[in-house]
Amino acid sequence: MNTMDLKTLKPDMDLSAAAAAVLKKGEGRSLKAGGLWIYDNEIAEVKGAYEDGDIISVEDFDGYFMGYGFINSASKIRIRMLSRRKENRITPAFLKKRVRDCWEYRKSVIDTESCRLIFGEADFLPGLVVDKFSDILVVESLALGIDRLKPFLLESLREILEENGIKIRGIYERSDAKVRLQEGMERFKGFMGEPFETKVEIRENGVRYQVDVKEGQKTGFFLDQKINRAAIHKLCPGKRVLDCFTHTGSFALNAGIAGAKSVLGVDASELGIAQARENARLNNLEDKVEFVCADVFELLPKLEEEGERYDVVILDPPAFTKSRQATKGAVKGYREINLRGMKLVRDGGFLVTCSCSHFMEAELFAKTIREAAKGARKRLRQVEFHTQAPDHPILWAADESYYLKFYIFQVCGEL
């Protein structure tokens, strides 16, 4: 199955190849615990003919049926699972139900005007991400098998949304992440279908944004912080706020909409700052929300030396590590910005701090914040802890789906 010809598909057509991967004895522990990945060194053999990207069955060393998944010999993650039940053969009807389940879940848990509709492994569609920005879809495909299924899955999603009165104006693909190279795939970005204006306006928590799905980071806008951005509203009325790593201004603008006295947003990206200023104008906040292009690590010590103090300091950095090997260096970065941030919070004010790195595990992040507080000679009172918004569900036993940690602390001086 090299291509997915939508015209020839029938609902009950079996899309699997007549091949089976056999696990080594004692392997597949993650799979048996509920995970969706099988690594190359866990497989004893593959029986039968297949092509990379094909859906095949998986058996334990003793022949026990383990499920169906798509295989890619170019990837360390050799097989990504789609189903565990023998009777759940991978058919168009099965896949369309998976997509429908994604939509029904979002309707239950979050405002769907703009949200993540499909979140890869956590939605049992490994390697596929689909974000909805008003009437535009942005898709990211990170695995060969799902890339082949992508046309059918997106057409199914269009149909399901239309059944709910939502007409999609266009789809843009942002499959330009480096991880595709590890799958033996080329990076790609561009229109899927007819071209359209790639800047789309959305509204979230009462804030308006211009989202650039073509040039923005990832799929154009970070939807995973939606609930967390709303959580700062109660902290900000009449307050002086510093938003570090502001990107396109989302936390800063939420502070402004919530009634902050003044807001300073900082980011090293000139493009991000330009977009943030545009978003401030869109919300008539340019008089109270200011943005500067600067390196946060350099700026925070300068602000401290100048005696600046803020009622609320927000730290929402990009992932400082994208591998387990680089975690040690990331800890230093998180410790430094949190220490500096705490020193800039007036006594009794609030620190909002996040990590979006999967490899910066929750316990390690908490330990790092504790060390920063000790270095800054501050005492922390935890106000709230959140993870990513519910349209980015965390699938237990699939650790890769849990990445965002978000704290609000009250910062107090030593007693």
Short mmCIF file of C-alpha atoms in Angstrom, two decimals, residues 87-363:
data_model
loop_
_atom_site.label_atom_id
_atom_site.label_comp_id
_atom_site.label_asym_id
_atom_site.label_seq_id
_atom_site.Cartn_x
_atom_site.Cartn_y
_atom_site.Cartn_z
CA GLU A 87 -10.85 -8.39 15.67
CA ASN A 88 -9.98 -4.70 15.19
CA ARG A 89 -8.40 -5.06 11.79
CA ILE A 90 -7.24 -1.77 10.30
CA THR A 91 -9.94 -0.77 7.84
CA PRO A 92 -11.17 2.64 6.60
CA ALA A 93 -14.19 2.28 8.89
CA PHE A 94 -11.91 1.62 11.88
CA LEU A 95 -9.74 4.65 11.07
CA LYS A 96 -12.71 6.95 10.56
CA LYS A 97 -14.06 5.91 13.96
CA ARG A 98 -10.69 6.82 15.49
CA VAL A 99 -10.96 10.30 13.96
CA ARG A 100 -14.56 10.66 15.13
CA ASP A 101 -13.49 9.67 18.65
CA CYS A 102 -10.91 12.48 18.57
CA TRP A 103 -13.58 15.04 17.73
CA GLU A 104 -16.14 13.75 20.24
CA TYR A 105 -13.49 13.91 22.98
CA ARG A 106 -12.60 17.56 22.15
CA LYS A 107 -16.25 18.57 22.18
CA SER A 108 -16.46 17.20 25.72
CA VAL A 109 -13.37 18.83 27.22
CA ILE A 110 -12.52 22.16 25.55
CA ASP A 111 -13.64 25.10 23.44
CA THR A 112 -13.19 23.82 19.87
CA GLU A 113 -13.01 27.21 18.10
CA SER A 114 -9.24 26.67 18.08
CA CYS A 115 -7.77 23.49 19.54
CA ARG A 116 -5.68 20.41 18.85
CA LEU A 117 -7.94 17.87 17.17
CA ILE A 118 -5.49 14.96 16.91
CA PHE A 119 -2.53 14.43 19.24
CA GLY A 120 -0.61 11.48 17.86
CA GLU A 121 -0.07 8.56 20.20
CA ALA A 122 -2.39 10.00 22.86
CA ASP A 123 -5.24 9.70 20.32
CA PHE A 124 -4.05 6.28 19.09
CA LEU A 125 -3.01 7.75 15.73
CA PRO A 126 0.80 7.66 16.15
CA GLY A 127 2.81 10.41 14.52
CA LEU A 128 -0.11 12.61 13.45
CA VAL A 129 -0.88 16.09 14.84
CA VAL A 130 -3.77 18.23 13.60
CA ASP A 131 -4.51 21.70 14.96
CA LYS A 132 -7.64 23.71 14.19
CA PHE A 133 -7.34 27.49 13.99
CA SER A 134 -10.85 28.77 13.33
CA ASP A 135 -11.63 27.34 9.85
CA ILE A 136 -8.05 26.28 9.00
CA LEU A 137 -6.41 22.94 9.77
CA VAL A 138 -2.65 22.56 10.21
CA VAL A 139 -1.26 19.04 10.00
CA GLU A 140 2.09 17.62 11.07
CA SER A 141 3.00 14.07 10.06
CA LEU A 142 6.03 12.51 11.75
CA ALA A 143 5.92 8.82 10.78
CA LEU A 144 5.91 7.02 7.43
CA GLY A 145 2.91 4.80 8.12
CA ILE A 146 0.66 7.65 9.23
CA ASP A 147 1.87 9.69 6.24
CA ARG A 148 0.28 7.12 3.95
CA LEU A 149 -2.96 7.18 5.91
CA LYS A 150 -2.96 10.99 6.14
CA PRO A 151 -5.12 11.76 3.06
CA PHE A 152 -7.89 9.46 4.26
CA LEU A 153 -7.68 10.64 7.87
CA LEU A 154 -7.89 14.32 6.88
CA GLU A 155 -10.77 13.73 4.49
CA SER A 156 -12.56 11.86 7.28
CA LEU A 157 -11.93 14.77 9.64
CA ARG A 158 -13.31 17.26 7.12
CA GLU A 159 -16.48 15.19 6.74
CA ILE A 160 -16.97 14.80 10.50
CA LEU A 161 -16.51 18.53 11.12
CA GLU A 162 -18.94 19.34 8.31
CA GLU A 163 -21.51 17.06 9.96
CA ASN A 164 -21.13 19.37 12.97
CA GLY A 165 -21.68 22.51 10.89
CA ILE A 166 -17.97 23.39 10.59
CA LYS A 167 -16.67 24.02 7.08
CA ILE A 168 -12.89 23.90 6.75
CA ARG A 169 -11.51 26.59 4.43
CA GLY A 170 -8.11 24.97 3.89
CA ILE A 171 -5.36 22.70 5.17
CA TYR A 172 -1.69 23.59 5.54
CA GLU A 173 0.99 20.99 6.19
CA ARG A 174 3.85 21.72 8.60
CA SER A 175 5.72 18.42 8.36
CA ASP A 176 9.04 20.25 8.50
CA ALA A 177 10.40 18.89 11.79
CA LYS A 178 13.86 17.31 11.76
CA VAL A 179 12.50 14.12 13.29
CA ARG A 180 11.12 13.17 9.86
CA LEU A 181 14.70 12.64 8.71
CA GLN A 182 15.06 9.93 11.36
CA GLU A 183 12.10 8.19 9.73
CA GLY A 184 13.77 8.28 6.31
CA MET A 185 11.34 10.98 5.18
CA GLU A 186 11.85 14.40 3.63
CA ARG A 187 10.77 17.55 5.43
CA PHE A 188 7.79 19.30 3.86
CA LYS A 189 5.61 22.35 4.30
CA GLY A 190 2.94 23.64 1.98
CA PHE A 191 -0.72 23.72 1.06
CA MET A 192 -2.79 20.56 0.93
CA GLY A 193 -5.28 21.55 -1.71
CA GLU A 194 -6.10 25.08 -2.82
CA PRO A 195 -3.90 27.93 -1.46
CA PHE A 196 -5.37 30.40 1.05
CA GLU A 197 -4.31 33.35 3.22
CA THR A 198 -1.99 31.75 5.81
CA LYS A 199 -2.59 34.34 8.52
CA VAL A 200 -5.77 33.51 10.38
CA GLU A 201 -7.34 35.35 13.30
CA ILE A 202 -8.35 33.35 16.37
CA ARG A 203 -9.77 34.29 19.77
CA GLU A 204 -8.77 32.57 23.01
CA ASN A 205 -9.60 33.61 26.59
CA GLY A 206 -10.92 36.90 25.18
CA VAL A 207 -7.62 37.65 23.39
CA ARG A 208 -7.39 38.01 19.62
CA TYR A 209 -4.34 36.68 17.76
CA GLN A 210 -3.09 36.64 14.21
CA VAL A 211 -1.74 33.11 13.74
CA ASP A 212 0.75 32.60 10.92
CA VAL A 213 0.40 28.91 10.06
CA LYS A 214 3.11 29.15 7.41
CA GLU A 215 5.93 30.94 9.26
CA GLY A 216 5.02 30.52 12.94
CA GLN A 217 6.73 27.97 15.19
CA LYS A 218 5.48 24.37 15.02
CA THR A 219 1.92 24.58 13.69
CA GLY A 220 1.73 28.37 14.14
CA PHE A 221 0.57 28.84 17.73
CA PHE A 222 0.98 27.00 21.05
CA LEU A 223 -2.52 25.84 21.95
CA ASP A 224 -1.32 23.69 24.85
CA GLN A 225 -1.16 26.65 27.28
CA LYS A 226 -4.79 27.75 26.79
CA ILE A 227 -5.98 26.82 30.29
CA ASN A 228 -2.74 28.04 31.87
CA ARG A 229 -3.00 31.42 30.19
CA ALA A 230 -6.50 31.77 31.63
CA ALA A 231 -5.13 30.87 35.09
CA ILE A 232 -3.04 34.07 35.30
CA HIS A 233 -6.02 36.41 34.79
CA LYS A 234 -6.85 36.58 38.48
CA LEU A 235 -3.25 37.51 39.36
CA CYS A 236 -2.87 40.48 37.03
CA PRO A 237 -5.45 43.25 37.60
CA GLY A 238 -3.62 46.46 38.49
CA LYS A 239 -0.26 44.67 38.57
CA ARG A 240 3.15 45.14 36.97
CA VAL A 241 3.95 42.05 34.89
CA LEU A 242 7.11 40.68 33.23
CA ASP A 243 6.59 37.96 30.59
CA CYS A 244 9.82 36.20 29.57
CA PHE A 245 10.09 34.14 26.35
CA THR A 246 6.85 35.77 25.27
CA HIS A 247 7.05 34.38 21.68
CA THR A 248 4.03 36.02 19.99
CA GLY A 249 2.87 37.63 23.23
CA SER A 250 0.27 35.19 24.49
CA PHE A 251 0.85 35.39 28.28
CA ALA A 252 1.60 39.11 28.09
CA LEU A 253 -1.64 39.79 26.22
CA ASN A 254 -3.64 37.69 28.68
CA ALA A 255 -2.16 39.80 31.47
CA GLY A 256 -3.12 42.95 29.58
CA ILE A 257 -6.69 41.81 28.88
CA ALA A 258 -7.02 40.83 32.54
CA GLY A 259 -6.32 44.43 33.58
CA ALA A 260 -2.60 44.60 34.34
CA LYS A 261 -1.24 48.08 35.00
CA SER A 262 1.75 47.47 32.71
CA VAL A 263 3.30 44.46 30.95
CA LEU A 264 6.76 43.93 29.51
CA GLY A 265 7.15 40.98 27.12
CA VAL A 266 10.63 39.75 26.17
CA ASP A 267 11.81 37.36 23.45
CA ALA A 268 14.98 36.86 21.42
CA SER A 269 13.06 36.37 18.16
CA GLU A 270 12.55 39.53 16.10
CA LEU A 271 9.78 37.78 14.13
CA GLY A 272 8.06 36.74 17.37
CA ILE A 273 8.25 40.26 18.78
CA ALA A 274 6.90 41.74 15.55
CA GLN A 275 3.94 39.34 15.72
CA ALA A 276 3.45 40.12 19.43
CA ARG A 277 3.25 43.86 18.70
CA GLU A 278 0.75 43.16 15.93
CA ASN A 279 -1.33 41.12 18.37
CA ALA A 280 -1.17 43.94 20.95
CA ARG A 281 -2.55 46.38 18.36
CA LEU A 282 -5.27 43.87 17.48
CA ASN A 283 -6.40 43.96 21.12
CA ASN A 284 -5.90 47.73 21.63
CA LEU A 285 -3.28 46.97 24.26
CA GLU A 286 -0.24 48.69 22.74
CA ASP A 287 -0.35 51.45 25.39
CA LYS A 288 0.02 49.08 28.34
CA VAL A 289 1.75 45.99 26.84
CA GLU A 290 5.30 46.64 25.61
CA PHE A 291 7.56 44.15 23.84
CA VAL A 292 11.34 44.15 23.55
CA CYS A 293 13.66 41.87 21.60
CA ALA A 294 16.37 40.66 23.98
CA ASP A 295 18.11 37.58 25.36
CA VAL A 296 16.25 36.73 28.58
CA PHE A 297 19.38 35.28 30.22
CA GLU A 298 21.18 38.60 29.67
CA LEU A 299 18.23 40.86 30.47
CA LEU A 300 17.14 39.41 33.83
CA PRO A 301 20.43 40.21 35.67
CA LYS A 302 20.33 43.75 34.21
CA LEU A 303 16.79 44.30 35.45
CA GLU A 304 17.85 43.05 38.89
CA GLU A 305 20.84 45.42 38.97
CA GLU A 306 18.55 48.30 38.01
CA GLY A 307 16.33 47.52 41.00
CA GLU A 308 13.30 46.55 38.92
CA ARG A 309 10.57 44.57 40.71
CA TYR A 310 7.38 43.05 39.34
CA ASP A 311 4.15 41.78 40.87
CA VAL A 312 4.05 38.84 38.45
CA VAL A 313 6.96 37.24 36.57
CA ILE A 314 6.17 34.66 33.88
CA LEU A 315 8.76 32.20 32.55
CA ASP A 316 7.62 30.18 29.53
CA PRO A 317 10.87 29.14 27.80
CA PRO A 318 11.22 26.85 24.79
CA ALA A 319 12.35 23.30 25.55
CA PHE A 320 15.92 23.53 26.81
CA THR A 321 16.46 19.84 25.99
CA LYS A 322 15.12 17.55 23.30
CA SER A 323 17.09 14.50 24.42
CA ARG A 324 17.76 12.71 27.68
CA GLN A 325 21.51 13.21 27.17
CA ALA A 326 21.17 17.01 27.22
CA THR A 327 19.09 17.15 30.42
CA LYS A 328 22.01 18.13 32.67
CA GLY A 329 22.60 21.33 30.70
CA ALA A 330 18.87 22.05 30.64
CA VAL A 331 18.70 21.86 34.44
CA LYS A 332 21.28 24.65 34.65
CA GLY A 333 19.21 26.80 32.30
CA TYR A 334 15.96 26.26 34.19
CA ARG A 335 17.68 26.86 37.53
CA GLU A 336 19.23 30.11 36.29
CA ILE A 337 16.06 31.68 34.86
CA ASN A 338 13.97 30.67 37.87
CA LEU A 339 16.53 32.07 40.32
CA ARG A 340 16.71 35.34 38.37
CA GLY A 341 12.94 35.45 37.97
CA MET A 342 12.33 34.98 41.69
CA LYS A 343 14.69 37.84 42.52
CA LEU A 344 12.59 40.13 40.33
CA VAL A 345 9.31 39.29 42.10
CA ARG A 346 8.36 41.72 44.84
CA ASP A 347 7.72 40.13 48.25
CA GLY A 348 4.31 38.45 48.12
CA GLY A 349 4.14 38.60 44.32
CA PHE A 350 3.81 35.64 41.97
CA LEU A 351 6.09 33.51 39.82
CA VAL A 352 4.56 31.63 36.88
CA THR A 353 7.02 29.06 35.57
CA CYS A 354 6.84 26.32 32.94
CA SER A 355 8.78 23.58 31.21
CA CYS A 356 7.64 22.18 27.88
CA SER A 357 10.39 19.55 27.65
CA HIS A 358 9.30 15.92 27.90
CA PHE A 359 12.76 15.01 29.19
CA MET A 360 12.58 17.56 32.01
CA GLU A 361 10.43 15.25 34.09
CA ALA A 362 8.05 16.64 36.70
CA GLU A 363 10.13 15.58 39.72
#
